[in-house]
PDB file of C-alpha atoms and ligand atoms in Angstrom:
ATOM      1  CA  UNK A   1      10.992  56.721 -41.820  1.00 44.00           C
ATOM      2  CA  UNK A   2      12.385  53.008 -41.337  1.00 45.00           C
ATOM      3  CA  UNK A   3       9.344  52.153 -39.066  1.00 47.00           C
ATOM      4  CA  UNK A   4       7.144  53.391 -41.839  1.00 48.00           C
ATOM      5  CA  UNK A   5       8.556  50.840 -44.344  1.00 48.00           C
ATOM      6  CA  UNK A   6       8.652  47.945 -41.392  1.00 49.00           C
ATOM      7  CA  UNK A   7       4.968  48.945 -40.831  1.00 48.00           C
ATOM      8  CA  UNK A   8       4.345  48.000 -44.567  1.00 48.00           C
ATOM      9  CA  UNK A   9       3.239  51.656 -45.467  1.00 52.00           C
ATOM     10  CA  UNK A  10       6.388  53.058 -47.816  1.00 51.00           C
ATOM     11  CA  UNK A  11       4.353  55.609 -49.108  1.00 52.00           C
ATOM     12  CA  UNK A  12       1.919  56.848 -46.260  1.00 50.00           C
ATOM     13  CA  UNK A  13       1.627  60.306 -45.983  1.00 52.00           C
ATOM     14  CA  UNK A  14       3.620  61.907 -43.001  1.00 54.00           C
ATOM     15  CA  UNK A  15       1.107  64.030 -41.476  1.00 55.00           C
ATOM     16  CA  UNK A  16       0.408  64.009 -38.028  1.00 53.00           C
ATOM     17  CA  UNK A  17      -2.596  61.639 -38.488  1.00 59.00           C
ATOM     18  CA  UNK A  18      -1.329  59.059 -40.336  1.00 58.00           C
ATOM     19  CA  UNK A  19       1.913  58.440 -38.135  1.00 64.00           C
ATOM     20  CA  UNK A  20       0.077  58.464 -35.000  1.00 76.00           C
ATOM     21  CA  UNK A  21      -2.514  55.624 -36.302  1.00 80.00           C
ATOM     22  CA  UNK A  22       0.592  53.680 -37.330  1.00 83.00           C
ATOM     23  CA  UNK A  23       1.916  54.248 -34.130  1.00 83.00           C
ATOM     24  CA  UNK A  24      -1.495  53.299 -32.431  1.00 83.00           C
ATOM     25  CA  UNK A  25      -1.192  49.857 -35.112  1.00 84.00           C
ATOM     26  CA  UNK A  26       2.364  49.327 -33.924  1.00 86.00           C
ATOM     27  CA  UNK A  27       1.825  49.986 -30.236  1.00 84.00           C
ATOM     28  CA  UNK A  28      -1.576  46.995 -30.643  1.00 88.00           C
ATOM     29  CA  UNK A  29       0.483  44.683 -32.643  1.00 88.00           C
ATOM     30  CA  UNK A  30       2.995  44.932 -29.546  1.00 90.00           C
ATOM     31  CA  UNK A  31       0.847  44.470 -27.201  1.00 90.00           C
ATOM     32  CA  UNK A  32      -0.902  41.461 -29.002  1.00 91.00           C
ATOM     33  CA  UNK A  33       2.643  39.956 -29.283  1.00 91.00           C
ATOM     34  CA  UNK A  34       2.808  40.563 -25.483  1.00 92.00           C
ATOM     35  CA  UNK A  35      -0.373  38.983 -25.046  1.00 92.00           C
ATOM     36  CA  UNK A  36       0.475  35.735 -26.944  1.00 92.00           C
ATOM     37  CA  UNK A  37       3.549  35.408 -25.289  1.00 93.00           C
ATOM     38  CA  UNK A  38       1.821  35.710 -22.144  1.00 93.00           C
ATOM     39  CA  UNK A  39      -0.734  33.103 -22.961  1.00 94.00           C
ATOM     40  CA  UNK A  40       2.352  30.648 -24.137  1.00 94.00           C
ATOM     41  CA  UNK A  41       3.440  30.883 -20.877  1.00 95.00           C
ATOM     42  CA  UNK A  42       0.315  30.372 -19.262  1.00 95.00           C
ATOM     43  CA  UNK A  43       0.067  27.124 -21.388  1.00 95.00           C
ATOM     44  CA  UNK A  44       3.384  25.806 -20.629  1.00 96.00           C
ATOM     45  CA  UNK A  45       2.971  26.351 -17.115  1.00 96.00           C
ATOM     46  CA  UNK A  46      -0.160  24.340 -17.136  1.00 96.00           C
ATOM     47  CA  UNK A  47       1.256  21.552 -19.318  1.00 96.00           C
ATOM     48  CA  UNK A  48       4.390  21.655 -16.783  1.00 96.00           C
ATOM     49  CA  UNK A  49       1.692  21.359 -13.609  1.00 96.00           C
ATOM     50  CA  UNK A  50      -0.875  18.694 -15.608  1.00 96.00           C
ATOM     51  CA  UNK A  51       3.048  16.515 -16.051  1.00 95.00           C
ATOM     52  CA  UNK A  52       3.526  17.071 -12.514  1.00 94.00           C
ATOM     53  CA  UNK A  53       0.180  16.250 -11.494  1.00 92.00           C
ATOM     54  CA  UNK A  54       0.502  12.847 -13.556  1.00 91.00           C
ATOM     55  CA  UNK A  55       3.672  11.995 -12.154  1.00 91.00           C
ATOM     56  CA  UNK A  56       2.330  12.869  -8.258  1.00 90.00           C
ATOM     57  CA  UNK A  57      -0.538  10.686  -9.173  1.00 87.00           C
ATOM     58  CA  UNK A  58       1.481   7.617 -10.862  1.00 86.00           C
ATOM     59  CA  UNK A  59       4.051   7.321  -7.597  1.00 86.00           C
ATOM     60  CA  UNK A  60       0.767   8.053  -5.200  1.00 87.00           C
ATOM     61  CA  UNK A  61      -2.235   6.875  -6.278  1.00 86.00           C
ATOM     62  CA  UNK A  62      -1.477   4.847  -9.004  1.00 86.00           C
ATOM     63  CA  UNK A  63       1.322   2.779  -7.206  1.00 90.00           C
ATOM     64  CA  UNK A  64       0.577  -0.879  -6.663  1.00 93.00           C
ATOM     65  CA  UNK A  65       1.837  -1.919  -3.041  1.00 94.00           C
ATOM     66  CA  UNK A  66       2.184  -5.378  -1.850  1.00 96.00           C
ATOM     67  CA  UNK A  67      -0.163  -5.850   1.149  1.00 97.00           C
ATOM     68  CA  UNK A  68       0.985  -6.570   4.653  1.00 97.00           C
ATOM     69  CA  UNK A  69      -0.205 -10.035   6.348  1.00 97.00           C
ATOM     70  CA  UNK A  70       0.719 -10.713   9.721  1.00 97.00           C
ATOM     71  CA  UNK A  71      -0.566 -11.968  12.792  1.00 96.00           C
ATOM     72  CA  UNK A  72      -1.926  -9.526  15.505  1.00 95.00           C
ATOM     73  CA  UNK A  73      -0.715  -9.621  19.270  1.00 93.00           C
ATOM     74  CA  UNK A  74      -3.995  -9.555  20.156  1.00 90.00           C
ATOM     75  CA  UNK A  75      -4.911 -13.109  19.605  1.00 90.00           C
ATOM     76  CA  UNK A  76      -6.109 -14.749  22.582  1.00 93.00           C
ATOM     77  CA  UNK A  77      -6.853 -18.355  23.885  1.00 95.00           C
ATOM     78  CA  UNK A  78      -9.956 -20.272  24.586  1.00 94.00           C
ATOM     79  CA  UNK A  79      -8.430 -23.369  26.086  1.00 94.00           C
ATOM     80  CA  UNK A  80      -4.808 -23.370  27.319  1.00 95.00           C
ATOM     81  CA  UNK A  81      -3.298 -26.588  28.558  1.00 95.00           C
ATOM     82  CA  UNK A  82       0.536 -26.544  28.888  1.00 94.00           C
ATOM     83  CA  UNK A  83       2.549 -29.151  30.861  1.00 92.00           C
ATOM     84  CA  UNK A  84       6.111 -28.103  30.660  1.00 90.00           C
ATOM     85  CA  UNK A  85       7.763 -31.231  31.952  1.00 88.00           C
ATOM     86  CA  UNK A  86       5.877 -34.252  30.274  1.00 89.00           C
ATOM     87  CA  UNK A  87       6.293 -31.859  27.644  1.00 92.00           C
ATOM     88  CA  UNK A  88       2.782 -31.536  26.251  1.00 94.00           C
ATOM     89  CA  UNK A  89       0.829 -28.125  24.761  1.00 95.00           C
ATOM     90  CA  UNK A  90      -3.118 -28.175  23.447  1.00 96.00           C
ATOM     91  CA  UNK A  91      -5.074 -24.827  23.107  1.00 96.00           C
ATOM     92  CA  UNK A  92      -7.305 -23.324  21.041  1.00 97.00           C
ATOM     93  CA  UNK A  93      -5.979 -19.971  19.927  1.00 96.00           C
ATOM     94  CA  UNK A  94      -8.231 -17.291  18.538  1.00 96.00           C
ATOM     95  CA  UNK A  95      -5.631 -16.028  16.025  1.00 96.00           C
ATOM     96  CA  UNK A  96      -6.293 -12.384  14.942  1.00 96.00           C
ATOM     97  CA  UNK A  97      -4.900 -11.873  11.367  1.00 97.00           C
ATOM     98  CA  UNK A  98      -4.208  -8.185  10.237  1.00 97.00           C
ATOM     99  CA  UNK A  99      -4.409  -7.723   5.990  1.00 97.00           C
ATOM    100  CA  UNK A 100      -3.058  -4.062   5.757  1.00 97.00           C
ATOM    101  CA  UNK A 101      -3.643  -2.624   2.425  1.00 97.00           C
ATOM    102  CA  UNK A 102      -2.118   0.792   1.889  1.00 95.00           C
ATOM    103  CA  UNK A 103      -3.192   1.164  -1.889  1.00 95.00           C
ATOM    104  CA  UNK A 104      -6.010   3.335  -3.094  1.00 93.00           C
ATOM    105  CA  UNK A 105      -8.296   0.671  -3.901  1.00 94.00           C
ATOM    106  CA  UNK A 106      -9.155  -2.934  -2.397  1.00 96.00           C
ATOM    107  CA  UNK A 107      -7.316  -5.919  -2.003  1.00 97.00           C
ATOM    108  CA  UNK A 108      -9.387  -9.003  -2.948  1.00 97.00           C
ATOM    109  CA  UNK A 109      -8.056 -12.138  -1.971  1.00 97.00           C
ATOM    110  CA  UNK A 110      -8.719 -15.857  -2.099  1.00 97.00           C
ATOM    111  CA  UNK A 111      -9.375 -18.890   0.315  1.00 97.00           C
ATOM    112  CA  UNK A 112      -5.913 -19.717   1.762  1.00 97.00           C
ATOM    113  CA  UNK A 113      -4.514 -21.761   4.616  1.00 97.00           C
ATOM    114  CA  UNK A 114      -2.440 -20.470   7.750  1.00 97.00           C
ATOM    115  CA  UNK A 115      -0.138 -22.798   9.211  1.00 98.00           C
ATOM    116  CA  UNK A 116       1.884 -22.845  12.630  1.00 98.00           C
ATOM    117  CA  UNK A 117       5.377 -24.356  13.521  1.00 97.00           C
ATOM    118  CA  UNK A 118       7.254 -25.254  16.382  1.00 96.00           C
ATOM    119  CA  UNK A 119      11.114 -25.350  15.233  1.00 95.00           C
ATOM    120  CA  UNK A 120       9.735 -26.259  11.517  1.00 94.00           C
ATOM    121  CA  UNK A 121       7.404 -28.935  12.793  1.00 96.00           C
ATOM    122  CA  UNK A 122       3.648 -28.046  11.734  1.00 97.00           C
ATOM    123  CA  UNK A 123       1.415 -27.767  15.096  1.00 97.00           C
ATOM    124  CA  UNK A 124      -1.476 -26.475  13.487  1.00 97.00           C
ATOM    125  CA  UNK A 125      -3.628 -24.719  10.779  1.00 97.00           C
ATOM    126  CA  UNK A 126      -6.455 -23.122   9.992  1.00 97.00           C
ATOM    127  CA  UNK A 127      -8.276 -21.992   7.016  1.00 97.00           C
ATOM    128  CA  UNK A 128      -9.011 -17.957   5.546  1.00 97.00           C
ATOM    129  CA  UNK A 129     -11.917 -17.468   3.862  1.00 96.00           C
ATOM    130  CA  UNK A 130     -11.909 -15.393   0.813  1.00 97.00           C
ATOM    131  CA  UNK A 131     -12.258 -11.583   1.492  1.00 97.00           C
ATOM    132  CA  UNK A 132     -10.970  -8.365   0.566  1.00 96.00           C
ATOM    133  CA  UNK A 133      -8.856  -5.411   2.756  1.00 97.00           C
ATOM    134  CA  UNK A 134     -10.581  -2.365   1.886  1.00 96.00           C
ATOM    135  CA  UNK A 135      -8.786   0.982   0.443  1.00 92.00           C
ATOM    136  CA  UNK A 136      -6.150   1.838   2.708  1.00 94.00           C
ATOM    137  CA  UNK A 137      -7.143   0.009   5.927  1.00 96.00           C
ATOM    138  CA  UNK A 138      -6.454  -2.991   7.657  1.00 97.00           C
ATOM    139  CA  UNK A 139      -8.880  -5.853   7.632  1.00 97.00           C
ATOM    140  CA  UNK A 140      -8.590  -8.224  10.771  1.00 97.00           C
ATOM    141  CA  UNK A 141      -9.683 -11.740  10.437  1.00 96.00           C
ATOM    142  CA  UNK A 142     -10.155 -13.874  13.205  1.00 96.00           C
ATOM    143  CA  UNK A 143      -9.642 -17.744  12.757  1.00 96.00           C
ATOM    144  CA  UNK A 144      -9.908 -20.450  15.744  1.00 97.00           C
ATOM    145  CA  UNK A 145      -6.411 -22.476  15.355  1.00 97.00           C
ATOM    146  CA  UNK A 146      -6.224 -25.747  17.382  1.00 97.00           C
ATOM    147  CA  UNK A 147      -2.135 -25.983  18.359  1.00 97.00           C
ATOM    148  CA  UNK A 148      -1.816 -29.353  19.622  1.00 96.00           C
ATOM    149  CA  UNK A 149       1.866 -31.049  19.790  1.00 95.00           C
ATOM    150  CA  UNK A 150       2.632 -33.834  17.592  1.00 95.00           C
ATOM    151  CA  UNK A 151       3.731 -37.174  18.965  1.00 93.00           C
ATOM    152  CA  UNK A 152       7.096 -36.655  16.917  1.00 93.00           C
ATOM    153  CA  UNK A 153       7.940 -33.678  19.636  1.00 92.00           C
ATOM    154  CA  UNK A 154       6.838 -35.982  22.777  1.00 89.00           C
ATOM    155  CA  UNK A 155      10.499 -36.429  24.197  1.00 88.00           C
ATOM    156  CA  UNK A 156      11.992 -33.171  22.366  1.00 91.00           C
ATOM    157  CA  UNK A 157      14.302 -31.615  24.871  1.00 92.00           C
ATOM    158  CA  UNK A 158      14.033 -28.190  23.042  1.00 94.00           C
ATOM    159  CA  UNK A 159      10.366 -28.526  23.779  1.00 95.00           C
ATOM    160  CA  UNK A 160      11.187 -29.300  27.802  1.00 94.00           C
ATOM    161  CA  UNK A 161      13.816 -26.073  27.909  1.00 95.00           C
ATOM    162  CA  UNK A 162      11.328 -23.679  26.193  1.00 95.00           C
ATOM    163  CA  UNK A 163       8.373 -24.709  28.152  1.00 95.00           C
ATOM    164  CA  UNK A 164      10.037 -24.686  31.162  1.00 94.00           C
ATOM    165  CA  UNK A 165      11.466 -21.336  30.681  1.00 95.00           C
ATOM    166  CA  UNK A 166       7.710 -20.012  30.190  1.00 95.00           C
ATOM    167  CA  UNK A 167       7.764 -19.373  26.302  1.00 96.00           C
ATOM    168  CA  UNK A 168       6.448 -21.723  23.586  1.00 96.00           C
ATOM    169  CA  UNK A 169       7.954 -20.016  20.446  1.00 97.00           C
ATOM    170  CA  UNK A 170       6.068 -20.336  17.010  1.00 97.00           C
ATOM    171  CA  UNK A 171       6.575 -19.139  13.663  1.00 97.00           C
ATOM    172  CA  UNK A 172       3.459 -18.885  10.866  1.00 97.00           C
ATOM    173  CA  UNK A 173       3.213 -19.099   7.519  1.00 97.00           C
ATOM    174  CA  UNK A 174       0.882 -17.993   5.305  1.00 97.00           C
ATOM    175  CA  UNK A 175       0.140 -16.217   1.770  1.00 97.00           C
ATOM    176  CA  UNK A 176      -2.551 -14.275  -0.036  1.00 97.00           C
ATOM    177  CA  UNK A 177      -2.693 -14.448  -3.166  1.00 97.00           C
ATOM    178  CA  UNK A 178      -5.230 -11.563  -4.525  1.00 97.00           C
ATOM    179  CA  UNK A 179      -5.634  -8.393  -6.788  1.00 97.00           C
ATOM    180  CA  UNK A 180      -5.452  -4.503  -6.267  1.00 96.00           C
ATOM    181  CA  UNK A 181      -8.310  -2.815  -7.603  1.00 95.00           C
ATOM    182  CA  UNK A 182      -7.531   0.667  -8.452  1.00 92.00           C
ATOM    183  CA  UNK A 183     -10.152   3.090  -9.565  1.00 88.00           C
ATOM    184  CA  UNK A 184     -12.498  -0.055 -10.477  1.00 87.00           C
ATOM    185  CA  UNK A 185     -10.435  -0.691 -13.625  1.00 89.00           C
ATOM    186  CA  UNK A 186      -6.460  -1.078 -13.035  1.00 91.00           C
ATOM    187  CA  UNK A 187      -5.765  -4.659 -11.339  1.00 94.00           C
ATOM    188  CA  UNK A 188      -2.487  -6.188 -10.573  1.00 96.00           C
ATOM    189  CA  UNK A 189      -1.948  -9.635  -8.819  1.00 97.00           C
ATOM    190  CA  UNK A 190      -0.347  -9.166  -5.375  1.00 96.00           C
ATOM    191  CA  UNK A 191       0.726 -12.030  -3.117  1.00 97.00           C
ATOM    192  CA  UNK A 192       1.193 -10.859   0.560  1.00 96.00           C
ATOM    193  CA  UNK A 193       3.444 -13.536   2.319  1.00 97.00           C
ATOM    194  CA  UNK A 194       3.361 -13.823   5.870  1.00 97.00           C
ATOM    195  CA  UNK A 195       6.362 -15.324   7.808  1.00 96.00           C
ATOM    196  CA  UNK A 196       6.070 -14.301  11.491  1.00 97.00           C
ATOM    197  CA  UNK A 197       7.721 -15.391  14.671  1.00 97.00           C
ATOM    198  CA  UNK A 198       5.709 -15.375  17.784  1.00 97.00           C
ATOM    199  CA  UNK A 199       6.433 -16.111  21.636  1.00 97.00           C
ATOM    200  CA  UNK A 200       3.511 -17.409  23.693  1.00 96.00           C
ATOM    201  CA  UNK A 201       3.833 -16.447  27.152  1.00 96.00           C
ATOM    202  CA  UNK A 202       2.614 -19.445  29.152  1.00 95.00           C
ATOM    203  CA  UNK A 203       1.917 -17.584  32.410  1.00 94.00           C
ATOM    204  CA  UNK A 204       0.099 -14.603  30.977  1.00 95.00           C
ATOM    205  CA  UNK A 205      -1.400 -16.516  28.057  1.00 95.00           C
ATOM    206  CA  UNK A 206      -0.762 -13.830  25.994  1.00 94.00           C
ATOM    207  CA  UNK A 207       1.797 -13.587  22.282  1.00 95.00           C
ATOM    208  CA  UNK A 208       4.440 -11.611  22.656  1.00 95.00           C
ATOM    209  CA  UNK A 209       7.220 -10.269  20.729  1.00 96.00           C
ATOM    210  CA  UNK A 210       5.487 -10.777  17.422  1.00 96.00           C
ATOM    211  CA  UNK A 211       7.678 -10.395  14.419  1.00 96.00           C
ATOM    212  CA  UNK A 212       6.925 -10.681  10.808  1.00 95.00           C
ATOM    213  CA  UNK A 213       8.523  -9.950   7.801  1.00 89.00           C
TER     214      UNK A 213
HETATM  215  C1  NAG B 301     -13.594 -21.235  -0.360  1.00 51.97           C
HETATM  216  O1  NAG B 301     -13.696 -21.526   0.579  1.00 51.97           O
HETATM  217  C2  NAG B 301     -15.451 -21.734   0.968  1.00 51.97           C
HETATM  218  C3  NAG B 301     -15.786 -22.562   2.424  1.00 51.97           C
HETATM  219  O2  NAG B 301     -14.520 -22.891   2.906  1.00 51.97           O
HETATM  220  C4  NAG B 301     -15.642 -22.647  -0.107  1.00 51.97           C
HETATM  221  O3  NAG B 301     -17.269 -22.836   0.150  1.00 51.97           O
HETATM  222  C5  NAG B 301     -15.576 -21.637  -1.102  1.00 51.97           C
HETATM  223  O4  NAG B 301     -15.894 -22.842  -2.635  1.00 51.97           O
HETATM  224  C6  NAG B 301     -14.244 -21.752  -1.564  1.00 51.97           C
HETATM  225  N1  NAG B 301     -13.617 -20.788  -2.656  1.00 51.97           N
HETATM  226  C7  NAG B 301     -12.887 -21.269  -3.424  1.00 51.97           C
HETATM  227  C8  NAG B 301     -12.599 -20.403  -4.413  1.00 51.97           C
HETATM  228  O5  NAG B 301     -12.042 -22.099  -3.203  1.00 51.97           O
HETATM  229  C1  NAG B 302       5.396 -12.951  30.294  1.00 51.97           C
HETATM  230  O1  NAG B 302       4.792 -12.002  30.469  1.00 51.97           O
HETATM  231  C2  NAG B 302       5.082 -11.203  31.815  1.00 51.97           C
HETATM  232  C3  NAG B 302       4.231 -10.090  31.971  1.00 51.97           C
HETATM  233  O2  NAG B 302       4.273  -9.555  30.672  1.00 51.97           O
HETATM  234  C4  NAG B 302       6.385 -10.841  32.134  1.00 51.97           C
HETATM  235  O3  NAG B 302       6.563 -10.389  33.142  1.00 51.97           O
HETATM  236  C5  NAG B 302       7.121 -12.095  31.835  1.00 51.97           C
HETATM  237  O4  NAG B 302       8.716 -11.581  31.437  1.00 51.97           O
HETATM  238  C6  NAG B 302       6.724 -12.718  30.483  1.00 51.97           C
HETATM  239  N1  NAG B 302       7.564 -14.260  30.538  1.00 51.97           N
HETATM  240  C7  NAG B 302       8.736 -14.458  29.578  1.00 51.97           C
HETATM  241  C8  NAG B 302       9.636 -15.476  29.614  1.00 51.97           C
HETATM  242  O5  NAG B 302       9.015 -13.663  28.629  1.00 51.97           O
HETATM  243  C1  NAG B 303      10.814 -17.049   7.201  1.00 51.97           C
HETATM  244  O1  NAG B 303      11.666 -16.270   7.827  1.00 51.97           O
HETATM  245  C2  NAG B 303      12.606 -17.684   8.470  1.00 51.97           C
HETATM  246  C3  NAG B 303      13.709 -16.510   9.358  1.00 51.97           C
HETATM  247  O2  NAG B 303      14.175 -15.525   8.762  1.00 51.97           O
HETATM  248  C4  NAG B 303      13.444 -17.650   6.885  1.00 51.97           C
HETATM  249  O3  NAG B 303      14.579 -18.621   7.227  1.00 51.97           O
HETATM  250  C5  NAG B 303      12.312 -18.721   5.866  1.00 51.97           C
HETATM  251  O4  NAG B 303      12.645 -18.957   4.982  1.00 51.97           O
HETATM  252  C6  NAG B 303      11.268 -18.010   5.750  1.00 51.97           C
HETATM  253  N1  NAG B 303      10.448 -18.501   4.961  1.00 51.97           N
HETATM  254  C7  NAG B 303       9.857 -17.977   3.913  1.00 51.97           C
HETATM  255  C8  NAG B 303       8.886 -18.620   3.573  1.00 51.97           C
HETATM  256  O5  NAG B 303       9.920 -17.182   3.552  1.00 51.97           O
END
């Protein structure tokens, strides 16, 4: 009666009732062990699931991305005076800028300036007031900028040839220093750099080929 010894009743009577009691007990403990195994598996599965969620969370929600700062082609002009042969230009642009924030939380930035250049020579600048780009959205900022030819370009052959071809090519640079805030408590500093090349189409008075890095 090896089973009896194993079951811990070496002296148990061998009548039918006793045996069936023991068998029932053994079946019970088997069942309990099966249940425990099942629970252990459930707990392991749950822990793996939780780790998966945490990893997913870390790489999506908790990921701090650097916002993108660019000039939008939708910018327009209030005044527009271009003399290709003199050469000269003097215009007021309503620059429309975009701060694209793909974070799961707002990007708050401080005051800054945006500067426009013609082949490295500054031709205009404007101040951008501090503000914020909300949770996964693009904040549009409109700033008026006077783009005026500096006297140093008065006899620029490059400028004469560009204006005659119908395009004023400019670059714009700026930097937004700010903070990304996720779930109100996790904060990280991020700087959105702008470095765009734009073409002002002189006949349509519109921006074209806006490219930002
Ligand atoms: C931001 O600019 C506004 C107006 O241009 C000014 O009143 C404010 O003090 C500036 N804030 C900072 C932090 O420089
Ligand atoms: C200016 O825009 C017009 C209309 O889109 C286009 O036909 C023309 O080629 C543009 N000029 C230049 C120099 O790209
Ligand atoms: C902007 O881009 C130009 C062209 O690629 C590059 O020469 C210049 O160094 C960049 N400027 C900044 C401030 O990143």
